[in-house]
Short mmCIF file of C-alpha atoms in Angstrom, two decimals:
data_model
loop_
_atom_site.label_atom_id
_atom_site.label_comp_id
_atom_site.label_asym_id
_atom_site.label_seq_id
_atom_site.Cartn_x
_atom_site.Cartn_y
_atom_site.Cartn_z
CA UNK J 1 0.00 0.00 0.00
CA UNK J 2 1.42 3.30 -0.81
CA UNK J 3 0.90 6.58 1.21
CA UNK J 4 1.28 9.98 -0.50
CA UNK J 5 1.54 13.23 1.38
CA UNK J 6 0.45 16.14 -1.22
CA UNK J 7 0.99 19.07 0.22
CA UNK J 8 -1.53 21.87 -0.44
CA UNK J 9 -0.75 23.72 -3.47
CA UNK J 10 -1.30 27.64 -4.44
CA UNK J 11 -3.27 28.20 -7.80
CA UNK J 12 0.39 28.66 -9.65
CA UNK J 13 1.61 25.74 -8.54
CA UNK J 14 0.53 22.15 -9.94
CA UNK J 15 1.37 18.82 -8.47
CA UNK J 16 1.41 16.02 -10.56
CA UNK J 17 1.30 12.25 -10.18
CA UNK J 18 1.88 9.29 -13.06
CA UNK J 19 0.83 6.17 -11.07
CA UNK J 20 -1.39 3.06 -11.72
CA UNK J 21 -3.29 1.44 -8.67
CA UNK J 22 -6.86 -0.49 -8.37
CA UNK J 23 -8.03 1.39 -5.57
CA UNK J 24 -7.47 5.00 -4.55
CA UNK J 25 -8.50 5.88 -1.09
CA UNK J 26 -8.80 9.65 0.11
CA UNK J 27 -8.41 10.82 3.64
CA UNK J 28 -6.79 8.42 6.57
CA UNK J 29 -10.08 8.28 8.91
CA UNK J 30 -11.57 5.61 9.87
CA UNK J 31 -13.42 4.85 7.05
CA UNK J 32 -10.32 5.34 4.74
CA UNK J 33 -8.01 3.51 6.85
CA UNK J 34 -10.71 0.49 7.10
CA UNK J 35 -11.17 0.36 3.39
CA UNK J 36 -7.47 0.78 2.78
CA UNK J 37 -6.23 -2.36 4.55
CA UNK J 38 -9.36 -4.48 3.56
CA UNK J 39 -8.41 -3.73 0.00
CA UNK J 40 -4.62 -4.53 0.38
CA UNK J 41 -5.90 -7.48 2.19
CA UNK J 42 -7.78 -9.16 -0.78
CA UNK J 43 -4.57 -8.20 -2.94
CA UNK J 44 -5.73 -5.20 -4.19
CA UNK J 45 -2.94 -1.87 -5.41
CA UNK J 46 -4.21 0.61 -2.82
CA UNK J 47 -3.15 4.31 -2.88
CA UNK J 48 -4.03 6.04 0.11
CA UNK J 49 -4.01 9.87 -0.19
CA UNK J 50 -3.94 12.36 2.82
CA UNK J 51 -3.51 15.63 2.84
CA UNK J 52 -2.03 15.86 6.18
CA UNK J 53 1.72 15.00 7.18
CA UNK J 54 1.48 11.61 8.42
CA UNK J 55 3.65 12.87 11.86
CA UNK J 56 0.96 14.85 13.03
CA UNK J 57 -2.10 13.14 11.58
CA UNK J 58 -5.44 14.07 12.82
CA UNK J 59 -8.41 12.63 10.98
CA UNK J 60 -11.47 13.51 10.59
CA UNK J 61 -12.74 10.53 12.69
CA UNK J 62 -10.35 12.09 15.40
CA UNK J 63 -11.39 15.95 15.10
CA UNK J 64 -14.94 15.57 15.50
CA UNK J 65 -15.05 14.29 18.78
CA UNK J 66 -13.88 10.13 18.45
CA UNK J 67 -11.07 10.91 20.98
CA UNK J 68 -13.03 7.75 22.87
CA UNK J 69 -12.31 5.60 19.84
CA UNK J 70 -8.80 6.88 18.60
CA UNK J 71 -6.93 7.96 21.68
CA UNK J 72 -2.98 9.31 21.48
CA UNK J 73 -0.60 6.79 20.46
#
């Protein structure tokens, strides 16, 4: 499974990305981090995209109050 970290870009600036994969996942939540592994499970090419720097990761699942079900590392 690869991660990419795409940092947010001004209007001038493009980034660009040549890769092949059967399943592209958006945002390391819950949800994304649950279909991510069940996908590289069954053998699937997952990309996994998030837009924060995996060091200080805070999903969404996290932010909106599931501090009971993802507590600090």
């Amino acid at each position: 499974m690869a991660v990419v970290h795409a940092p947010a870009a001004s209007a001038e600036e493009k980034t660009c990305f040549d890769l092949s994969t059967d399943v592209v996942v958006v945002g390391l939540g819950a949800a994304g981090a649950a279909t991510a592994i069940t996908a590289a499970d069954k053998g699937a090419q997952v990309l996994l995209i998030e837009r924060q720097p995996l060091k200080t990761l805070r999903s969404n699942t996290r932010m909106s109050g599931g501090y009971i079900h993802c507590p600090e590392k």
